[in-house]
């Protein structure tokens, strides 16, 4: 016997837990306010609850805010300083989406405004390491991130010659001439 889904009821329960300080409920409630049927869309509330969860250290919320600041989504204006700050917090916790986003910015920062580049210059080696960590992430939900990270590593390796940091085939961070995991011989 299955229970029918009721998004509005789920949002009410998330609200109860969120008001008690549960960061996971705060983030789920933020997602409900952003785009769940049966719940009135309210981007200001979505950002409010996402900030509460991020401030408690929830990496998924930090990554989400990093993306919002990167693109100027919801009621947030585009702000690369905030984008980098939130992605760095989540990447430091090993969150694949933020490792991918921050790694891509560190490798190639041409789309980042000049004033931000002056404070946060490109660091291809650090970017490649973050992409390698994202390429090694596990879990079915991380499969698209792994593929995108590997593709960025491959394209970066084709454009520039860098000291060996990681395998472009699987992201392994071994200083080998050929990766023992995927047998790809080129390293970025």
PDB file of C-alpha atoms in Angstrom:
ATOM      1  CA  UNK A   1       0.000   0.000   0.000  1.00  0.00           C
ATOM      2  CA  UNK A   2       1.482   3.309  -1.011  1.00  0.00           C
ATOM      3  CA  UNK A   3       0.725   6.701   0.444  1.00  0.00           C
ATOM      4  CA  UNK A   4      -0.202   9.416  -2.071  1.00  0.00           C
ATOM      5  CA  UNK A   5       2.193  12.361  -2.284  1.00  0.00           C
ATOM      6  CA  UNK A   6       0.967  15.642  -0.849  1.00  0.00           C
ATOM      7  CA  UNK A   7       3.513  18.398  -1.458  1.00  0.00           C
ATOM      8  CA  UNK A   8       1.544  21.003   0.477  1.00  0.00           C
ATOM      9  CA  UNK A   9       1.435  18.756   3.554  1.00  0.00           C
ATOM     10  CA  UNK A  10       5.128  17.951   3.188  1.00  0.00           C
ATOM     11  CA  UNK A  11       5.875  21.696   3.080  1.00  0.00           C
ATOM     12  CA  UNK A  12       3.883  22.185   6.313  1.00  0.00           C
ATOM     13  CA  UNK A  13       5.962  19.501   8.042  1.00  0.00           C
ATOM     14  CA  UNK A  14       9.167  20.985   6.655  1.00  0.00           C
ATOM     15  CA  UNK A  15       8.069  24.365   8.027  1.00  0.00           C
ATOM     16  CA  UNK A  16       7.552  22.893  11.514  1.00  0.00           C
ATOM     17  CA  UNK A  17      11.007  21.302  11.492  1.00  0.00           C
ATOM     18  CA  UNK A  18      12.628  24.340   9.826  1.00  0.00           C
ATOM     19  CA  UNK A  19      11.286  26.655  12.516  1.00  0.00           C
ATOM     20  CA  UNK A  20      12.973  24.404  15.072  1.00  0.00           C
ATOM     21  CA  UNK A  21      16.317  24.906  13.324  1.00  0.00           C
ATOM     22  CA  UNK A  22      16.598  21.706  11.261  1.00  0.00           C
ATOM     23  CA  UNK A  23      18.903  22.637   8.356  1.00  0.00           C
ATOM     24  CA  UNK A  24      17.722  19.800   6.103  1.00  0.00           C
ATOM     25  CA  UNK A  25      14.095  20.843   6.581  1.00  0.00           C
ATOM     26  CA  UNK A  26      15.055  24.471   5.918  1.00  0.00           C
ATOM     27  CA  UNK A  27      16.634  23.507   2.619  1.00  0.00           C
ATOM     28  CA  UNK A  28      13.734  21.248   1.607  1.00  0.00           C
ATOM     29  CA  UNK A  29      11.308  24.053   2.457  1.00  0.00           C
ATOM     30  CA  UNK A  30      13.375  26.458   0.346  1.00  0.00           C
ATOM     31  CA  UNK A  31      13.038  24.058  -2.589  1.00  0.00           C
ATOM     32  CA  UNK A  32       9.276  23.829  -1.971  1.00  0.00           C
ATOM     33  CA  UNK A  33       8.880  27.609  -2.064  1.00  0.00           C
ATOM     34  CA  UNK A  34      10.965  27.775  -5.211  1.00  0.00           C
ATOM     35  CA  UNK A  35       9.161  25.264  -7.444  1.00  0.00           C
ATOM     36  CA  UNK A  36       6.873  22.653  -5.955  1.00  0.00           C
ATOM     37  CA  UNK A  37       3.308  22.240  -7.144  1.00  0.00           C
ATOM     38  CA  UNK A  38       0.748  22.819  -4.416  1.00  0.00           C
ATOM     39  CA  UNK A  39       2.989  25.290  -2.595  1.00  0.00           C
ATOM     40  CA  UNK A  40       2.727  29.006  -3.432  1.00  0.00           C
ATOM     41  CA  UNK A  41       5.956  30.097  -5.144  1.00  0.00           C
ATOM     42  CA  UNK A  42       7.784  32.646  -3.012  1.00  0.00           C
ATOM     43  CA  UNK A  43      11.399  33.228  -4.013  1.00  0.00           C
ATOM     44  CA  UNK A  44      12.066  35.537  -1.053  1.00  0.00           C
ATOM     45  CA  UNK A  45      11.067  32.780   1.384  1.00  0.00           C
ATOM     46  CA  UNK A  46      13.008  30.230  -0.649  1.00  0.00           C
ATOM     47  CA  UNK A  47      16.187  32.303  -0.356  1.00  0.00           C
ATOM     48  CA  UNK A  48      15.520  33.020   3.337  1.00  0.00           C
ATOM     49  CA  UNK A  49      15.294  29.332   4.240  1.00  0.00           C
ATOM     50  CA  UNK A  50      18.198  28.438   1.951  1.00  0.00           C
ATOM     51  CA  UNK A  51      20.339  31.039   3.760  1.00  0.00           C
ATOM     52  CA  UNK A  52      19.316  29.595   7.142  1.00  0.00           C
ATOM     53  CA  UNK A  53      20.385  26.111   6.047  1.00  0.00           C
ATOM     54  CA  UNK A  54      23.617  27.372   4.472  1.00  0.00           C
ATOM     55  CA  UNK A  55      24.491  29.349   7.597  1.00  0.00           C
ATOM     56  CA  UNK A  56      24.256  26.100   9.552  1.00  0.00           C
ATOM     57  CA  UNK A  57      26.777  24.517   7.190  1.00  0.00           C
ATOM     58  CA  UNK A  58      24.525  22.437   4.918  1.00  0.00           C
ATOM     59  CA  UNK A  59      26.663  21.983   1.789  1.00  0.00           C
ATOM     60  CA  UNK A  60      23.722  21.455  -0.581  1.00  0.00           C
ATOM     61  CA  UNK A  61      22.246  24.815   0.470  1.00  0.00           C
ATOM     62  CA  UNK A  62      25.634  26.509   0.138  1.00  0.00           C
ATOM     63  CA  UNK A  63      26.036  25.116  -3.386  1.00  0.00           C
ATOM     64  CA  UNK A  64      22.522  26.227  -4.262  1.00  0.00           C
ATOM     65  CA  UNK A  65      23.230  29.781  -3.095  1.00  0.00           C
ATOM     66  CA  UNK A  66      26.528  29.766  -5.000  1.00  0.00           C
ATOM     67  CA  UNK A  67      24.628  28.913  -8.170  1.00  0.00           C
ATOM     68  CA  UNK A  68      21.963  31.547  -7.491  1.00  0.00           C
ATOM     69  CA  UNK A  69      24.593  34.252  -6.961  1.00  0.00           C
ATOM     70  CA  UNK A  70      26.498  33.087 -10.047  1.00  0.00           C
ATOM     71  CA  UNK A  71      23.504  33.537 -12.325  1.00  0.00           C
ATOM     72  CA  UNK A  72      21.560  36.217 -10.435  1.00  0.00           C
ATOM     73  CA  UNK A  73      18.604  33.884  -9.876  1.00  0.00           C
ATOM     74  CA  UNK A  74      15.550  34.277  -7.657  1.00  0.00           C
ATOM     75  CA  UNK A  75      15.597  37.688  -5.997  1.00  0.00           C
ATOM     76  CA  UNK A  76      19.403  37.631  -5.737  1.00  0.00           C
ATOM     77  CA  UNK A  77      21.573  39.861  -7.886  1.00  0.00           C
ATOM     78  CA  UNK A  78      24.622  38.403  -9.604  1.00  0.00           C
ATOM     79  CA  UNK A  79      27.495  38.555  -7.114  1.00  0.00           C
ATOM     80  CA  UNK A  80      30.623  36.517  -7.853  1.00  0.00           C
ATOM     81  CA  UNK A  81      32.163  37.243  -4.451  1.00  0.00           C
ATOM     82  CA  UNK A  82      29.173  35.587  -2.753  1.00  0.00           C
ATOM     83  CA  UNK A  83      29.130  32.861  -5.408  1.00  0.00           C
ATOM     84  CA  UNK A  84      32.765  31.953  -4.752  1.00  0.00           C
ATOM     85  CA  UNK A  85      32.313  32.196  -0.978  1.00  0.00           C
ATOM     86  CA  UNK A  86      29.378  29.760  -0.894  1.00  0.00           C
ATOM     87  CA  UNK A  87      30.928  27.363  -3.406  1.00  0.00           C
ATOM     88  CA  UNK A  88      34.177  27.362  -1.406  1.00  0.00           C
ATOM     89  CA  UNK A  89      32.289  26.498   1.808  1.00  0.00           C
ATOM     90  CA  UNK A  90      30.503  23.588   0.117  1.00  0.00           C
ATOM     91  CA  UNK A  91      33.599  22.417  -1.803  1.00  0.00           C
ATOM     92  CA  UNK A  92      35.559  22.317   1.446  1.00  0.00           C
ATOM     93  CA  UNK A  93      32.979  19.794   2.660  1.00  0.00           C
ATOM     94  CA  UNK A  94      33.447  17.717  -0.513  1.00  0.00           C
ATOM     95  CA  UNK A  95      30.173  18.693  -2.202  1.00  0.00           C
ATOM     96  CA  UNK A  96      30.602  17.646  -5.882  1.00  0.00           C
ATOM     97  CA  UNK A  97      28.482  20.405  -7.448  1.00  0.00           C
ATOM     98  CA  UNK A  98      30.513  23.126  -5.774  1.00  0.00           C
ATOM     99  CA  UNK A  99      33.821  21.410  -6.506  1.00  0.00           C
ATOM    100  CA  UNK A 100      32.809  21.385 -10.179  1.00  0.00           C
ATOM    101  CA  UNK A 101      31.657  25.030 -10.224  1.00  0.00           C
ATOM    102  CA  UNK A 102      34.615  26.394  -8.279  1.00  0.00           C
ATOM    103  CA  UNK A 103      37.111  24.222 -10.157  1.00  0.00           C
ATOM    104  CA  UNK A 104      35.791  25.502 -13.490  1.00  0.00           C
ATOM    105  CA  UNK A 105      36.080  29.118 -12.289  1.00  0.00           C
ATOM    106  CA  UNK A 106      39.639  28.597 -11.038  1.00  0.00           C
ATOM    107  CA  UNK A 107      40.775  27.000 -14.291  1.00  0.00           C
ATOM    108  CA  UNK A 108      39.202  29.516 -16.632  1.00  0.00           C
ATOM    109  CA  UNK A 109      37.982  32.752 -15.080  1.00  0.00           C
ATOM    110  CA  UNK A 110      37.338  34.710 -18.278  1.00  0.00           C
ATOM    111  CA  UNK A 111      33.594  34.990 -17.501  1.00  0.00           C
ATOM    112  CA  UNK A 112      34.329  36.282 -13.977  1.00  0.00           C
ATOM    113  CA  UNK A 113      34.313  40.108 -13.695  1.00  0.00           C
ATOM    114  CA  UNK A 114      37.747  41.783 -13.616  1.00  0.00           C
ATOM    115  CA  UNK A 115      37.349  43.188 -10.097  1.00  0.00           C
ATOM    116  CA  UNK A 116      36.658  39.681  -8.746  1.00  0.00           C
ATOM    117  CA  UNK A 117      39.561  38.221 -10.776  1.00  0.00           C
ATOM    118  CA  UNK A 118      41.862  40.715  -9.066  1.00  0.00           C
ATOM    119  CA  UNK A 119      40.831  39.368  -5.648  1.00  0.00           C
ATOM    120  CA  UNK A 120      40.425  35.708  -6.703  1.00  0.00           C
ATOM    121  CA  UNK A 121      42.913  35.053  -9.538  1.00  0.00           C
ATOM    122  CA  UNK A 122      42.741  31.900 -11.616  1.00  0.00           C
ATOM    123  CA  UNK A 123      44.621  28.953 -10.153  1.00  0.00           C
ATOM    124  CA  UNK A 124      44.579  26.146 -12.735  1.00  0.00           C
ATOM    125  CA  UNK A 125      46.270  23.617 -10.464  1.00  0.00           C
ATOM    126  CA  UNK A 126      43.761  24.151  -7.630  1.00  0.00           C
ATOM    127  CA  UNK A 127      40.932  24.114 -10.173  1.00  0.00           C
ATOM    128  CA  UNK A 128      42.130  20.826 -11.664  1.00  0.00           C
ATOM    129  CA  UNK A 129      42.340  19.273  -8.197  1.00  0.00           C
ATOM    130  CA  UNK A 130      38.756  20.303  -7.427  1.00  0.00           C
ATOM    131  CA  UNK A 131      37.573  18.942 -10.768  1.00  0.00           C
ATOM    132  CA  UNK A 132      39.414  15.688 -10.069  1.00  0.00           C
ATOM    133  CA  UNK A 133      37.665  15.390  -6.700  1.00  0.00           C
ATOM    134  CA  UNK A 134      34.306  16.056  -8.389  1.00  0.00           C
ATOM    135  CA  UNK A 135      35.137  13.431 -11.024  1.00  0.00           C
ATOM    136  CA  UNK A 136      35.662  10.885  -8.239  1.00  0.00           C
ATOM    137  CA  UNK A 137      32.384  11.605  -6.443  1.00  0.00           C
ATOM    138  CA  UNK A 138      30.199   8.603  -5.788  1.00  0.00           C
ATOM    139  CA  UNK A 139      26.474   8.128  -5.905  1.00  0.00           C
ATOM    140  CA  UNK A 140      23.996   7.909  -8.743  1.00  0.00           C
ATOM    141  CA  UNK A 141      22.901  11.531  -8.316  1.00  0.00           C
ATOM    142  CA  UNK A 142      26.504  12.666  -8.917  1.00  0.00           C
ATOM    143  CA  UNK A 143      26.881  10.904 -12.300  1.00  0.00           C
ATOM    144  CA  UNK A 144      26.259  14.051 -14.402  1.00  0.00           C
ATOM    145  CA  UNK A 145      28.737  15.994 -12.258  1.00  0.00           C
ATOM    146  CA  UNK A 146      31.383  13.281 -12.691  1.00  0.00           C
ATOM    147  CA  UNK A 147      30.946  13.346 -16.471  1.00  0.00           C
ATOM    148  CA  UNK A 148      31.061  17.132 -16.677  1.00  0.00           C
ATOM    149  CA  UNK A 149      34.141  17.313 -14.436  1.00  0.00           C
ATOM    150  CA  UNK A 150      35.962  14.719 -16.552  1.00  0.00           C
ATOM    151  CA  UNK A 151      35.052  16.560 -19.750  1.00  0.00           C
ATOM    152  CA  UNK A 152      36.350  19.844 -18.330  1.00  0.00           C
ATOM    153  CA  UNK A 153      39.576  18.117 -17.297  1.00  0.00           C
ATOM    154  CA  UNK A 154      39.980  16.640 -20.784  1.00  0.00           C
ATOM    155  CA  UNK A 155      39.353  19.948 -22.544  1.00  0.00           C
ATOM    156  CA  UNK A 156      41.672  21.731 -20.146  1.00  0.00           C
ATOM    157  CA  UNK A 157      44.411  19.148 -20.736  1.00  0.00           C
ATOM    158  CA  UNK A 158      44.015  19.586 -24.493  1.00  0.00           C
ATOM    159  CA  UNK A 159      44.437  23.362 -24.261  1.00  0.00           C
ATOM    160  CA  UNK A 160      47.264  23.662 -21.750  1.00  0.00           C
ATOM    161  CA  UNK A 161      50.165  21.664 -20.450  1.00  0.00           C
ATOM    162  CA  UNK A 162      50.159  21.512 -16.674  1.00  0.00           C
ATOM    163  CA  UNK A 163      52.073  19.532 -14.112  1.00  0.00           C
ATOM    164  CA  UNK A 164      50.466  16.131 -13.572  1.00  0.00           C
ATOM    165  CA  UNK A 165      47.638  16.594 -11.094  1.00  0.00           C
ATOM    166  CA  UNK A 166      45.024  14.017 -11.978  1.00  0.00           C
ATOM    167  CA  UNK A 167      43.974  11.413 -14.480  1.00  0.00           C
ATOM    168  CA  UNK A 168      41.697  12.882 -17.148  1.00  0.00           C
ATOM    169  CA  UNK A 169      39.990   9.529 -17.575  1.00  0.00           C
ATOM    170  CA  UNK A 170      38.735   8.962 -14.055  1.00  0.00           C
ATOM    171  CA  UNK A 171      40.033  11.862 -11.997  1.00  0.00           C
ATOM    172  CA  UNK A 172      42.372   9.732  -9.876  1.00  0.00           C
ATOM    173  CA  UNK A 173      45.001  11.883  -8.216  1.00  0.00           C
ATOM    174  CA  UNK A 174      47.948   9.561  -8.683  1.00  0.00           C
ATOM    175  CA  UNK A 175      51.234  10.704 -10.183  1.00  0.00           C
ATOM    176  CA  UNK A 176      51.417   7.705 -12.522  1.00  0.00           C
ATOM    177  CA  UNK A 177      52.243   7.574 -16.218  1.00  0.00           C
ATOM    178  CA  UNK A 178      49.122   5.457 -16.721  1.00  0.00           C
ATOM    179  CA  UNK A 179      46.167   5.334 -14.398  1.00  0.00           C
ATOM    180  CA  UNK A 180      45.677   1.921 -12.811  1.00  0.00           C
ATOM    181  CA  UNK A 181      41.941   2.520 -12.489  1.00  0.00           C
ATOM    182  CA  UNK A 182      40.951   3.405 -16.059  1.00  0.00           C
ATOM    183  CA  UNK A 183      44.224   2.887 -18.001  1.00  0.00           C
ATOM    184  CA  UNK A 184      44.183   6.357 -19.546  1.00  0.00           C
ATOM    185  CA  UNK A 185      47.758   7.468 -20.136  1.00  0.00           C
ATOM    186  CA  UNK A 186      47.230  11.236 -20.482  1.00  0.00           C
ATOM    187  CA  UNK A 187      47.242  13.324 -17.375  1.00  0.00           C
ATOM    188  CA  UNK A 188      46.416  16.976 -17.065  1.00  0.00           C
TER     189      UNK A 188
END
